[in-house]
mmCIF file of C-alpha atoms in Angstrom:
data_model
loop_
_atom_site.group_PDB
_atom_site.id
_atom_site.type_symbol
_atom_site.label_atom_id
_atom_site.label_comp_id
_atom_site.label_asym_id
_atom_site.label_seq_id
_atom_site.Cartn_x
_atom_site.Cartn_y
_atom_site.Cartn_z
ATOM 1 C CA MET L 1077 40.941 -23.230 -49.994
ATOM 2 C CA ALA L 1078 39.913 -24.484 -46.577
ATOM 3 C CA SER L 1079 37.549 -27.446 -46.473
ATOM 4 C CA LYS L 1080 34.034 -26.689 -45.330
ATOM 5 C CA LEU L 1081 33.386 -27.318 -41.666
ATOM 6 C CA THR L 1082 30.914 -30.112 -40.952
ATOM 7 C CA ASP L 1083 29.648 -31.700 -37.771
ATOM 8 C CA VAL L 1084 31.385 -34.945 -38.733
ATOM 9 C CA ARG L 1085 34.690 -33.177 -39.319
ATOM 10 C CA ILE L 1086 34.514 -31.346 -35.995
ATOM 11 C CA ARG L 1087 33.319 -34.387 -34.078
ATOM 12 C CA ASN L 1088 36.136 -36.553 -35.501
ATOM 13 C CA ALA L 1089 38.885 -34.037 -34.771
ATOM 14 C CA LYS L 1090 41.114 -35.587 -32.090
ATOM 15 C CA PRO L 1091 43.061 -33.577 -29.494
ATOM 16 C CA GLY L 1092 46.807 -33.414 -29.863
ATOM 17 C CA ALA L 1093 49.711 -32.517 -27.636
ATOM 18 C CA LYS L 1094 49.273 -28.859 -28.589
ATOM 19 C CA PRO L 1095 46.250 -26.770 -29.575
ATOM 20 C CA TYR L 1096 45.536 -26.729 -33.321
ATOM 21 C CA LYS L 1097 42.765 -25.429 -35.536
ATOM 22 C CA ILE L 1098 40.659 -26.648 -38.387
ATOM 23 C CA SER L 1099 39.374 -23.992 -40.750
ATOM 24 C CA GLY L 1100 36.149 -23.730 -42.663
ATOM 25 C CA GLY L 1101 36.612 -20.612 -44.760
ATOM 26 C CA HIS L 1102 35.712 -16.933 -44.343
ATOM 27 C CA GLY L 1103 37.735 -16.878 -41.111
ATOM 28 C CA LEU L 1104 35.580 -19.408 -39.245
ATOM 29 C CA CYS L 1105 37.628 -22.082 -37.515
ATOM 30 C CA VAL L 1106 37.582 -24.514 -34.619
ATOM 31 C CA PHE L 1107 40.439 -24.685 -32.104
ATOM 32 C CA ILE L 1108 41.012 -28.190 -30.740
ATOM 33 C CA MET L 1109 42.548 -28.106 -27.262
ATOM 34 C CA PRO L 1110 44.741 -30.856 -25.738
ATOM 35 C CA ALA L 1111 42.050 -31.577 -23.121
ATOM 36 C CA GLY L 1112 39.512 -32.172 -25.895
ATOM 37 C CA ALA L 1113 37.544 -28.897 -25.770
ATOM 38 C CA LYS L 1114 36.600 -27.445 -29.183
ATOM 39 C CA TYR L 1115 36.162 -23.678 -29.546
ATOM 40 C CA PHE L 1116 34.596 -21.817 -32.449
ATOM 41 C CA ARG L 1117 36.590 -18.730 -33.438
ATOM 42 C CA LEU L 1118 36.316 -16.120 -36.173
ATOM 43 C CA ARG L 1119 39.545 -14.652 -37.514
ATOM 44 C CA TYR L 1120 39.117 -11.236 -39.124
ATOM 45 C CA ARG L 1121 40.980 -7.992 -39.807
ATOM 46 C CA TYR L 1122 39.939 -4.589 -38.531
ATOM 47 C CA ALA L 1123 41.826 -1.333 -38.962
ATOM 48 C CA GLY L 1124 44.715 -3.289 -40.517
ATOM 49 C CA LYS L 1125 45.090 -5.636 -37.554
ATOM 50 C CA GLU L 1126 44.165 -9.287 -37.189
ATOM 51 C CA LYS L 1127 41.471 -9.971 -34.559
ATOM 52 C CA MET L 1128 39.819 -13.050 -33.074
ATOM 53 C CA LEU L 1129 36.182 -13.353 -32.004
ATOM 54 C CA SER L 1130 34.916 -16.198 -29.796
ATOM 55 C CA LEU L 1131 31.712 -17.826 -31.028
ATOM 56 C CA GLY L 1132 31.202 -20.492 -28.354
ATOM 57 C CA VAL L 1133 32.118 -24.057 -27.414
ATOM 58 C CA TYR L 1134 31.136 -27.059 -29.509
ATOM 59 C CA PRO L 1135 28.732 -28.893 -29.146
ATOM 60 C CA GLU L 1136 26.924 -26.529 -26.712
ATOM 61 C CA VAL L 1137 26.999 -24.101 -29.637
ATOM 62 C CA SER L 1138 26.101 -25.886 -32.852
ATOM 63 C CA LEU L 1139 27.911 -25.396 -36.130
ATOM 64 C CA LYS L 1140 24.841 -23.684 -37.558
ATOM 65 C CA GLU L 1141 24.786 -21.210 -34.630
ATOM 66 C CA ALA L 1142 28.522 -20.516 -35.040
ATOM 67 C CA GLU L 1143 28.049 -19.860 -38.770
ATOM 68 C CA ALA L 1144 25.185 -17.469 -38.001
ATOM 69 C CA GLY L 1145 27.393 -15.631 -35.492
ATOM 70 C CA ALA L 1146 30.181 -15.353 -38.062
ATOM 71 C CA ALA L 1147 27.762 -14.038 -40.698
ATOM 72 C CA GLN L 1148 26.485 -11.385 -38.253
ATOM 73 C CA ALA L 1149 30.084 -10.358 -37.489
ATOM 74 C CA HIS L 1150 30.784 -9.934 -41.231
ATOM 75 C CA VAL L 1151 27.722 -7.670 -41.504
ATOM 76 C CA LEU L 1152 29.143 -5.475 -38.725
ATOM 77 C CA LEU L 1153 32.530 -5.381 -40.452
ATOM 78 C CA ARG L 1154 30.912 -4.195 -43.690
ATOM 79 C CA GLN L 1155 29.260 -1.435 -41.623
ATOM 80 C CA GLY L 1156 32.644 -0.406 -40.235
ATOM 81 C CA THR L 1157 32.020 -1.829 -36.752
ATOM 82 C CA ASN L 1158 34.473 -4.005 -34.848
ATOM 83 C CA PRO L 1159 32.498 -7.143 -33.802
ATOM 84 C CA SER L 1160 34.563 -7.567 -30.631
ATOM 85 C CA GLU L 1161 33.903 -3.977 -29.541
ATOM 86 C CA ASP L 1162 30.222 -4.346 -30.391
ATOM 87 C CA ARG L 1163 30.014 -7.427 -28.182
ATOM 88 C CA ARG L 1164 31.890 -5.723 -25.355
ATOM 89 C CA GLU L 1165 29.537 -2.738 -25.493
ATOM 90 C CA LYS L 1166 26.450 -4.965 -25.457
ATOM 91 C CA LYS L 1167 27.788 -6.911 -22.475
ATOM 92 C CA LEU L 1168 28.367 -3.645 -20.621
ATOM 93 C CA LEU L 1169 24.840 -2.470 -21.397
ATOM 94 C CA LEU L 1170 23.477 -5.812 -20.229
ATOM 95 C CA ARG L 1171 25.378 -5.610 -16.953
ATOM 96 C CA GLN L 1172 24.091 -2.091 -16.435
ATOM 97 C CA ALA L 1173 20.556 -3.241 -17.176
ATOM 98 C CA GLU L 1174 20.922 -6.034 -14.622
ATOM 99 C CA ARG L 1175 22.013 -3.490 -12.039
ATOM 100 C CA HIS L 1176 19.063 -1.247 -12.914
ATOM 101 C CA THR L 1177 16.554 -3.221 -10.920
ATOM 102 C CA PHE L 1178 13.086 -2.080 -9.927
ATOM 103 C CA ALA L 1179 14.300 -1.605 -6.356
ATOM 104 C CA PHE L 1180 17.160 0.594 -7.572
ATOM 105 C CA ALA L 1181 14.835 2.772 -9.664
ATOM 106 C CA ALA L 1182 12.227 2.959 -6.895
ATOM 107 C CA SER L 1183 14.837 4.072 -4.351
ATOM 108 C CA LEU L 1184 16.071 6.834 -6.686
ATOM 109 C CA TRP L 1185 12.461 7.920 -7.322
ATOM 110 C CA VAL L 1186 11.722 8.086 -3.578
ATOM 111 C CA GLU L 1187 14.960 9.985 -2.925
ATOM 112 C CA HIS L 1188 14.138 12.469 -5.705
ATOM 113 C CA ASN L 1189 10.632 13.151 -4.381
ATOM 114 C CA THR L 1190 11.319 13.134 -0.644
ATOM 115 C CA PRO L 1191 11.978 16.909 -0.395
ATOM 116 C CA ARG L 1192 8.565 17.707 -1.907
ATOM 117 C CA TRP L 1193 6.534 15.061 -0.078
ATOM 118 C CA LYS L 1194 4.971 15.439 3.330
ATOM 119 C CA PRO L 1195 6.246 12.934 5.908
ATOM 120 C CA ALA L 1196 2.958 11.023 5.778
ATOM 121 C CA THR L 1197 3.144 10.668 1.991
ATOM 122 C CA LEU L 1198 6.704 9.386 2.218
ATOM 123 C CA GLU L 1199 5.691 6.843 4.843
ATOM 124 C CA LYS L 1200 2.717 5.721 2.759
ATOM 125 C CA VAL L 1201 4.887 5.245 -0.358
ATOM 126 C CA ARG L 1202 7.407 3.193 1.580
ATOM 127 C CA GLN L 1203 4.669 1.036 3.098
ATOM 128 C CA TYR L 1204 3.179 0.280 -0.321
ATOM 129 C CA LEU L 1205 6.603 -0.474 -1.800
ATOM 130 C CA ASP L 1206 7.656 -2.732 1.073
ATOM 131 C CA LYS L 1207 4.372 -4.638 1.243
ATOM 132 C CA ASP L 1208 3.212 -4.977 -2.359
ATOM 133 C CA LEU L 1209 5.934 -4.133 -4.873
ATOM 134 C CA LEU L 1210 9.471 -4.858 -3.691
ATOM 135 C CA PRO L 1211 8.932 -8.480 -2.567
ATOM 136 C CA SER L 1212 8.104 -9.606 -6.115
ATOM 137 C CA LEU L 1213 9.639 -6.877 -8.285
ATOM 138 C CA GLY L 1214 12.567 -5.540 -6.287
ATOM 139 C CA LYS L 1215 15.344 -7.697 -7.768
ATOM 140 C CA ARG L 1216 13.943 -7.759 -11.301
ATOM 141 C CA PRO L 1217 15.725 -5.703 -14.007
ATOM 142 C CA LEU L 1218 13.492 -2.824 -15.054
ATOM 143 C CA GLY L 1219 13.686 -3.704 -18.728
ATOM 144 C CA ASN L 1220 12.636 -7.310 -18.136
ATOM 145 C CA ILE L 1221 9.421 -6.548 -16.266
ATOM 146 C CA THR L 1222 6.338 -7.012 -18.431
ATOM 147 C CA PRO L 1223 2.849 -5.505 -18.222
ATOM 148 C CA MET L 1224 1.547 -8.989 -17.399
ATOM 149 C CA GLU L 1225 3.940 -9.198 -14.443
ATOM 150 C CA LEU L 1226 2.773 -5.848 -13.091
ATOM 151 C CA GLY L 1227 -0.824 -6.880 -13.697
ATOM 152 C CA ALA L 1228 -0.288 -9.969 -11.538
ATOM 153 C CA VAL L 1229 0.998 -7.771 -8.682
ATOM 154 C CA LEU L 1230 -2.081 -5.563 -8.901
ATOM 155 C CA GLU L 1231 -4.417 -8.557 -9.071
ATOM 156 C CA ARG L 1232 -3.027 -9.780 -5.738
ATOM 157 C CA ILE L 1233 -3.843 -6.386 -4.214
ATOM 158 C CA GLU L 1234 -7.336 -6.383 -5.734
ATOM 159 C CA ARG L 1235 -8.040 -9.903 -4.458
ATOM 160 C CA ARG L 1236 -7.796 -8.608 -0.902
ATOM 161 C CA LYS L 1237 -10.374 -5.923 -1.860
ATOM 162 C CA ALA L 1238 -7.854 -3.092 -1.423
ATOM 163 C CA LEU L 1239 -9.027 -1.262 -4.539
ATOM 164 C CA ASN L 1240 -7.821 2.147 -3.352
ATOM 165 C CA VAL L 1241 -4.374 0.671 -2.704
ATOM 166 C CA ALA L 1242 -4.388 -0.856 -6.194
ATOM 167 C CA LYS L 1243 -5.328 2.505 -7.712
ATOM 168 C CA LYS L 1244 -2.511 4.310 -5.919
ATOM 169 C CA THR L 1245 -0.072 1.523 -6.780
ATOM 170 C CA ARG L 1246 -0.871 1.878 -10.498
ATOM 171 C CA GLN L 1247 -0.150 5.588 -10.287
ATOM 172 C CA TRP L 1248 3.144 5.060 -8.513
ATOM 173 C CA LEU L 1249 4.277 2.296 -10.873
ATOM 174 C CA ALA L 1250 3.697 4.623 -13.823
ATOM 175 C CA ALA L 1251 5.557 7.407 -12.018
ATOM 176 C CA ILE L 1252 8.535 5.170 -11.163
ATOM 177 C CA TYR L 1253 8.870 4.027 -14.770
ATOM 178 C CA ALA L 1254 8.485 7.561 -16.162
ATOM 179 C CA PHE L 1255 11.264 8.660 -13.802
ATOM 180 C CA ALA L 1256 13.431 5.668 -14.805
ATOM 181 C CA ILE L 1257 13.009 6.460 -18.526
ATOM 182 C CA ALA L 1258 13.988 10.086 -17.971
ATOM 183 C CA LYS L 1259 17.060 8.892 -16.056
ATOM 184 C CA GLY L 1260 18.063 6.507 -18.834
ATOM 185 C CA LEU L 1261 17.560 3.414 -16.679
ATOM 186 C CA THR L 1262 15.122 1.767 -19.082
ATOM 187 C CA ALA L 1263 13.499 2.465 -22.432
ATOM 188 C CA SER L 1264 9.903 1.384 -21.946
ATOM 189 C CA ASN L 1265 7.051 1.820 -19.458
ATOM 190 C CA PRO L 1266 5.110 -1.437 -18.915
ATOM 191 C CA ALA L 1267 2.867 0.330 -16.370
ATOM 192 C CA ILE L 1268 1.341 2.764 -18.833
ATOM 193 C CA HIS L 1269 -1.783 0.729 -19.684
ATOM 194 C CA LEU L 1270 -2.496 -0.893 -16.315
ATOM 195 C CA GLY L 1271 -5.629 1.186 -15.846
ATOM 196 C CA SER L 1272 -7.333 -0.794 -18.622
ATOM 197 C CA ILE L 1273 -7.333 -3.976 -16.508
ATOM 198 C CA ALA L 1274 -8.265 -2.372 -13.172
ATOM 199 C CA LEU L 1275 -11.256 -3.831 -11.385
ATOM 200 C CA TYR L 1276 -14.347 -1.669 -11.357
ATOM 201 C CA GLN L 1277 -14.549 0.321 -8.140
ATOM 202 C CA PRO L 1278 -18.142 1.278 -7.332
ATOM 203 C CA GLU L 1279 -18.938 4.642 -5.884
ATOM 204 C CA PRO L 1280 -18.871 4.461 -2.077
ATOM 205 C CA LYS L 1281 -22.290 4.271 -0.503
ATOM 206 C CA ASN L 1282 -23.153 6.128 2.656
ATOM 207 C CA HIS L 1283 -24.020 3.890 5.572
ATOM 208 C CA ALA L 1284 -27.623 4.162 6.674
ATOM 209 C CA HIS L 1285 -28.196 6.812 9.314
ATOM 210 C CA ILE L 1286 -31.108 8.790 10.659
ATOM 211 C CA GLY L 1287 -31.577 12.529 10.341
ATOM 212 C CA LEU L 1288 -31.038 14.857 13.269
ATOM 213 C CA GLU L 1289 -34.785 15.398 13.612
ATOM 214 C CA GLU L 1290 -35.159 11.683 14.430
ATOM 215 C CA LEU L 1291 -32.424 11.720 17.069
ATOM 216 C CA PRO L 1292 -34.639 12.111 20.211
ATOM 217 C CA LYS L 1293 -36.812 9.166 19.219
ATOM 218 C CA PHE L 1294 -33.783 7.019 18.448
ATOM 219 C CA LEU L 1295 -32.024 7.893 21.709
ATOM 220 C CA LYS L 1296 -35.142 7.038 23.720
ATOM 221 C CA ALA L 1297 -35.323 3.655 21.983
ATOM 222 C CA LEU L 1298 -31.634 3.090 22.731
ATOM 223 C CA GLU L 1299 -32.059 4.090 26.372
ATOM 224 C CA THR L 1300 -34.919 1.600 26.858
ATOM 225 C CA TYR L 1301 -32.887 -1.307 25.443
ATOM 226 C CA ASP L 1302 -32.622 -3.865 28.236
ATOM 227 C CA GLY L 1303 -30.146 -6.267 26.653
ATOM 228 C CA SER L 1304 -26.386 -6.479 27.193
ATOM 229 C CA VAL L 1305 -24.933 -3.451 28.973
ATOM 230 C CA LEU L 1306 -21.711 -4.035 27.028
ATOM 231 C CA VAL L 1307 -23.428 -3.767 23.648
ATOM 232 C CA LYS L 1308 -25.441 -0.771 24.813
ATOM 233 C CA THR L 1309 -22.363 1.075 26.066
ATOM 234 C CA CYS L 1310 -20.471 0.206 22.888
ATOM 235 C CA THR L 1311 -23.311 1.766 20.894
ATOM 236 C CA TRP L 1312 -23.251 4.909 23.019
ATOM 237 C CA LEU L 1313 -19.464 5.144 22.674
ATOM 238 C CA GLY L 1314 -19.863 5.145 18.907
ATOM 239 C CA LEU L 1315 -22.198 8.126 19.269
ATOM 240 C CA TRP L 1316 -20.010 9.920 21.809
ATOM 241 C CA THR L 1317 -16.739 9.609 19.843
ATOM 242 C CA ALA L 1318 -17.619 8.890 16.170
ATOM 243 C CA ASN L 1319 -14.795 6.360 16.026
ATOM 244 C CA ARG L 1320 -14.996 3.517 13.543
ATOM 245 C CA PRO L 1321 -17.183 0.603 14.709
ATOM 246 C CA GLY L 1322 -14.377 -1.953 14.398
ATOM 247 C CA ILE L 1323 -12.116 0.185 16.569
ATOM 248 C CA THR L 1324 -14.856 0.862 19.110
ATOM 249 C CA ARG L 1325 -15.923 -2.737 19.692
ATOM 250 C CA THR L 1326 -12.247 -3.815 20.037
ATOM 251 C CA LEU L 1327 -11.393 -1.055 22.531
ATOM 252 C CA LYS L 1328 -8.767 -2.201 25.045
ATOM 253 C CA TRP L 1329 -8.420 -1.041 28.615
ATOM 254 C CA SER L 1330 -4.755 -0.319 27.915
ATOM 255 C CA GLU L 1331 -5.819 2.393 25.444
ATOM 256 C CA LEU L 1332 -7.805 4.321 28.042
ATOM 257 C CA ASP L 1333 -6.760 7.020 30.467
ATOM 258 C CA LEU L 1334 -10.052 7.692 32.228
ATOM 259 C CA ASP L 1335 -8.498 10.170 34.636
ATOM 260 C CA GLN L 1336 -7.454 12.324 31.690
ATOM 261 C CA GLY L 1337 -10.515 11.418 29.634
ATOM 262 C CA LEU L 1338 -8.442 10.134 26.712
ATOM 263 C CA TRP L 1339 -8.593 7.163 24.387
ATOM 264 C CA THR L 1340 -5.303 6.697 22.535
ATOM 265 C CA ILE L 1341 -5.358 4.389 19.529
ATOM 266 C CA PRO L 1342 -1.754 3.361 18.807
ATOM 267 C CA LYS L 1343 -0.197 3.417 15.373
ATOM 268 C CA GLY L 1344 -0.678 0.170 13.472
ATOM 269 C CA ARG L 1345 -3.775 -0.755 15.496
ATOM 270 C CA GLU L 1346 -5.863 -3.379 13.713
ATOM 271 C CA GLY L 1347 -9.030 -1.871 12.290
ATOM 272 C CA MET L 1348 -7.611 1.645 12.061
ATOM 273 C CA LYS L 1349 -7.579 2.859 8.477
ATOM 274 C CA ARG L 1350 -4.002 2.747 7.155
ATOM 275 C CA GLY L 1351 -2.783 2.099 10.684
ATOM 276 C CA TYR L 1352 -2.705 5.764 11.731
ATOM 277 C CA SER L 1353 -2.547 6.693 15.402
ATOM 278 C CA HIS L 1354 -5.473 8.644 16.825
ATOM 279 C CA VAL L 1355 -6.265 10.385 20.106
ATOM 280 C CA THR L 1356 -9.931 10.652 21.075
ATOM 281 C CA PRO L 1357 -11.129 12.951 23.869
ATOM 282 C CA LEU L 1358 -13.797 11.289 25.996
ATOM 283 C CA PRO L 1359 -16.725 13.349 27.263
ATOM 284 C CA THR L 1360 -17.651 12.923 30.924
ATOM 285 C CA GLN L 1361 -20.649 10.772 29.961
ATOM 286 C CA ALA L 1362 -18.329 8.288 28.225
ATOM 287 C CA VAL L 1363 -15.881 8.234 31.140
ATOM 288 C CA GLU L 1364 -18.696 7.546 33.594
ATOM 289 C CA ALA L 1365 -20.122 4.744 31.449
ATOM 290 C CA LEU L 1366 -16.705 3.106 31.003
ATOM 291 C CA ARG L 1367 -15.987 3.239 34.732
ATOM 292 C CA THR L 1368 -19.165 1.246 35.359
ATOM 293 C CA LEU L 1369 -17.736 -1.511 33.158
ATOM 294 C CA GLU L 1370 -14.390 -1.775 34.974
ATOM 295 C CA PRO L 1371 -15.739 -4.183 37.655
ATOM 296 C CA ILE L 1372 -17.197 -6.339 34.864
ATOM 297 C CA THR L 1373 -14.420 -6.549 32.241
ATOM 298 C CA GLY L 1374 -11.527 -4.650 33.812
ATOM 299 C CA ARG L 1375 -9.490 -7.830 34.282
ATOM 300 C CA TYR L 1376 -9.679 -8.661 30.575
ATOM 301 C CA PRO L 1377 -7.820 -6.959 27.683
ATOM 302 C CA TYR L 1378 -10.982 -5.828 25.903
ATOM 303 C CA VAL L 1379 -13.536 -3.425 27.352
ATOM 304 C CA PHE L 1380 -16.377 -4.970 25.345
ATOM 305 C CA VAL L 1381 -15.727 -8.684 25.647
ATOM 306 C CA GLY L 1382 -17.347 -11.421 23.574
ATOM 307 C CA ARG L 1383 -20.452 -13.137 24.862
ATOM 308 C CA ASN L 1384 -19.011 -16.645 24.529
ATOM 309 C CA ASP L 1385 -15.318 -15.951 25.031
ATOM 310 C CA TRP L 1386 -14.276 -13.091 27.277
ATOM 311 C CA ARG L 1387 -10.757 -13.245 25.883
ATOM 312 C CA LYS L 1388 -12.123 -11.952 22.571
ATOM 313 C CA PRO L 1389 -13.837 -8.668 21.708
ATOM 314 C CA LEU L 1390 -17.505 -8.123 21.029
ATOM 315 C CA SER L 1391 -18.634 -9.558 17.692
ATOM 316 C CA ASP L 1392 -19.030 -7.187 14.758
ATOM 317 C CA GLY L 1393 -22.735 -7.989 14.610
ATOM 318 C CA ALA L 1394 -23.518 -7.114 18.212
ATOM 319 C CA VAL L 1395 -24.397 -3.445 17.672
ATOM 320 C CA THR L 1396 -26.257 -4.345 14.478
ATOM 321 C CA GLY L 1397 -28.338 -6.745 16.539
ATOM 322 C CA LEU L 1398 -29.128 -4.014 19.071
ATOM 323 C CA LEU L 1399 -30.217 -1.602 16.317
ATOM 324 C CA LYS L 1400 -32.491 -4.281 14.901
ATOM 325 C CA ALA L 1401 -33.922 -4.992 18.350
ATOM 326 C CA ILE L 1402 -34.908 -1.348 18.901
ATOM 327 C CA GLY L 1403 -36.493 -1.044 15.450
ATOM 328 C CA TYR L 1404 -33.749 0.654 13.434
ATOM 329 C CA SER L 1405 -32.622 -2.151 11.139
ATOM 330 C CA GLY L 1406 -31.884 -0.623 7.734
ATOM 331 C CA LYS L 1407 -32.360 2.889 9.156
ATOM 332 C CA GLN L 1408 -29.224 3.246 11.254
ATOM 333 C CA THR L 1409 -25.894 1.392 11.217
ATOM 334 C CA ALA L 1410 -22.925 1.487 13.555
ATOM 335 C CA HIS L 1411 -20.838 3.147 10.858
ATOM 336 C CA GLY L 1412 -23.709 5.519 10.152
ATOM 337 C CA PHE L 1413 -23.083 7.154 13.543
ATOM 338 C CA ARG L 1414 -19.999 8.741 11.981
ATOM 339 C CA HIS L 1415 -22.133 10.373 9.288
ATOM 340 C CA LEU L 1416 -24.666 11.471 11.892
ATOM 341 C CA VAL L 1417 -22.015 13.045 14.120
ATOM 342 C CA SER L 1418 -20.235 14.659 11.181
ATOM 343 C CA THR L 1419 -23.474 16.235 9.941
ATOM 344 C CA ALA L 1420 -24.374 17.537 13.392
ATOM 345 C CA LEU L 1421 -20.949 18.994 14.185
ATOM 346 C CA ASN L 1422 -20.692 20.696 10.808
ATOM 347 C CA GLU L 1423 -24.193 22.134 11.187
ATOM 348 C CA LYS L 1424 -23.212 23.405 14.608
ATOM 349 C CA GLY L 1425 -20.512 25.439 12.876
ATOM 350 C CA TYR L 1426 -17.405 23.782 14.292
ATOM 351 C CA ASP L 1427 -14.180 24.118 12.331
ATOM 352 C CA ALA L 1428 -14.139 21.496 9.573
ATOM 353 C CA ASP L 1429 -10.552 20.520 10.457
ATOM 354 C CA TRP L 1430 -11.619 19.682 14.011
ATOM 355 C CA VAL L 1431 -14.430 17.484 12.714
ATOM 356 C CA GLU L 1432 -12.199 15.707 10.188
ATOM 357 C CA ARG L 1433 -9.575 15.030 12.838
ATOM 358 C CA GLN L 1434 -12.208 13.703 15.245
ATOM 359 C CA LEU L 1435 -13.346 11.308 12.516
ATOM 360 C CA ALA L 1436 -9.690 10.314 11.950
ATOM 361 C CA HIS L 1437 -9.933 11.209 8.281
ATOM 362 C CA GLY L 1438 -6.476 11.277 6.770
ATOM 363 C CA ASP L 1439 -3.101 11.122 8.417
ATOM 364 C CA PRO L 1440 -2.656 13.595 11.299
ATOM 365 C CA ASP L 1441 0.740 14.475 9.806
ATOM 366 C CA GLU L 1442 -0.990 15.842 6.715
ATOM 367 C CA ILE L 1443 -3.333 18.275 8.466
ATOM 368 C CA ARG L 1444 -2.160 21.816 7.801
ATOM 369 C CA GLY L 1445 1.478 20.925 8.318
ATOM 370 C CA THR L 1446 0.963 20.092 11.990
ATOM 371 C CA TYR L 1447 3.016 17.109 13.121
ATOM 372 C CA ASN L 1448 1.390 16.475 16.465
ATOM 373 C CA LYS L 1449 -0.684 13.292 16.608
ATOM 374 C CA ALA L 1450 -3.085 15.011 19.029
ATOM 375 C CA VAL L 1451 -3.808 18.008 16.777
ATOM 376 C CA TYR L 1452 -6.746 20.151 17.876
ATOM 377 C CA LEU L 1453 -7.123 18.032 21.012
ATOM 378 C CA ASP L 1454 -8.243 20.905 23.253
ATOM 379 C CA GLN L 1455 -10.712 22.152 20.676
ATOM 380 C CA ARG L 1456 -12.030 18.650 20.047
ATOM 381 C CA ARG L 1457 -12.385 17.970 23.768
ATOM 382 C CA THR L 1458 -14.704 20.972 24.074
ATOM 383 C CA MET L 1459 -16.519 20.090 20.867
ATOM 384 C CA MET L 1460 -17.197 16.470 21.837
ATOM 385 C CA GLN L 1461 -18.277 17.383 25.364
ATOM 386 C CA GLU L 1462 -20.798 19.783 23.894
ATOM 387 C CA TRP L 1463 -21.925 17.046 21.506
ATOM 388 C CA ALA L 1464 -22.409 14.594 24.406
ATOM 389 C CA ASP L 1465 -24.377 17.228 26.340
ATOM 390 C CA TYR L 1466 -26.444 17.829 23.219
ATOM 391 C CA LEU L 1467 -27.243 14.089 23.041
ATOM 392 C CA GLU L 1468 -28.227 14.139 26.692
ATOM 393 C CA ASP L 1469 -30.609 17.028 26.059
ATOM 394 C CA ALA L 1470 -31.993 15.335 22.957
ATOM 395 C CA LEU L 1471 -32.701 12.184 24.963
ATOM 396 C CA ARG L 1472 -34.850 14.171 27.368
ATOM 397 C CA SER L 1473 -36.589 16.398 24.807
ATOM 398 C CA GLU L 1474 -39.711 15.668 22.816
ATOM 399 C CA VAL L 1475 -38.730 17.834 19.861
ATOM 400 C CA LEU L 1476 -35.151 18.583 18.903
ATOM 401 C CA GLN L 1477 -34.638 22.298 18.603
ATOM 402 C CA THR L 1478 -32.618 23.928 15.860
ATOM 403 C CA VAL L 1479 -29.064 22.701 15.933
ATOM 404 C CA ARG L 1480 -26.860 25.349 17.444
ATOM 405 C CA LYS L 1481 -23.501 25.517 19.130
ATOM 406 C CA ARG L 1482 -23.656 25.894 22.907
ATOM 407 C CA SER L 1483 -20.598 28.085 23.126
ATOM 408 C CA ASP L 1484 -17.691 29.170 21.003
ATOM 409 C CA ALA L 1485 -14.912 26.683 21.565
ATOM 410 C CA SER L 1486 -11.477 28.232 21.619
ATOM 411 C CA ARG L 1487 -10.039 28.327 18.141
#
């Protein structure tokens, strides 16, 4: 009967000119190599043939660990399983799992859904993946990613106050993992409970804005403002176009074609929601007002330059300061002009799609399958000119008459 293997016995075994083994019973042995390396091996029989299973190198693998490995192999043998084949299969599964990274699953998910998505949706998904998910998760095996790891990714998004992005990201993470499970790429979905740790997202509040019946009084107060002509024109431009305040105050001369009466906001422009491009028709009143500013700021990048540094745009509090100065603090905000214009145009009976496009709501690629960034431009040009004329009339009237459309714009 072979002597029991002990650490002392293995440690004292000296290398010889040829490899030899010392046995410890039940097939467990240690091969001593001429160079001094000592390998644990398990000799066993399967299907009538003698086999050998490697259990590691001493002392990196301890005797206790080697004995545990041998005991596990004997359990498999009693179950009719070849330990060597079992190990080979597990290694193959592990290699496959390593190849099944988050990036791999995400790319298959995108490819699968591309035919059913609109171009804008596809672009949005890729932007979210490239910016927020792939940098930290891309190379990670799907099965190794934990809920805590995904939670950390979402927390980074929430810290920059992008709660809508975080919400969409949670949905897409769950969808990617559901797809991966169905494809056999992983067995679990760590994204399934992420909603329970989402930050509370309050209901959006409308920005303060006056009613249409107050418009004549407001416009008269605005017209009598005798402060900065830049701030005053910026305020009027917000009324004439309904563009976002941040976009309006950072308007660049390079974005304007006054001869054509167009303001083109390029894709990726800072301050533009989700970086969409947008074309704004300019009514004649806006063109005239902007031309009066060319001798003042035409040599600078920005139309509405900063008071202290003409290389920078107007501050974000400039229009707020004007509204306070004319007595409308808390009653009307720069962003509230968008609500005011939207209400008026809808009450005038204009097509809702024209109004939504003028307000740059949503991606232009998603509007009724039209893939022209200047969708409804002709209709909107007529609509916004009529709106500017309406403001001009309101400025000169004592009582605003019932809101009505001047003429039927071509549909």
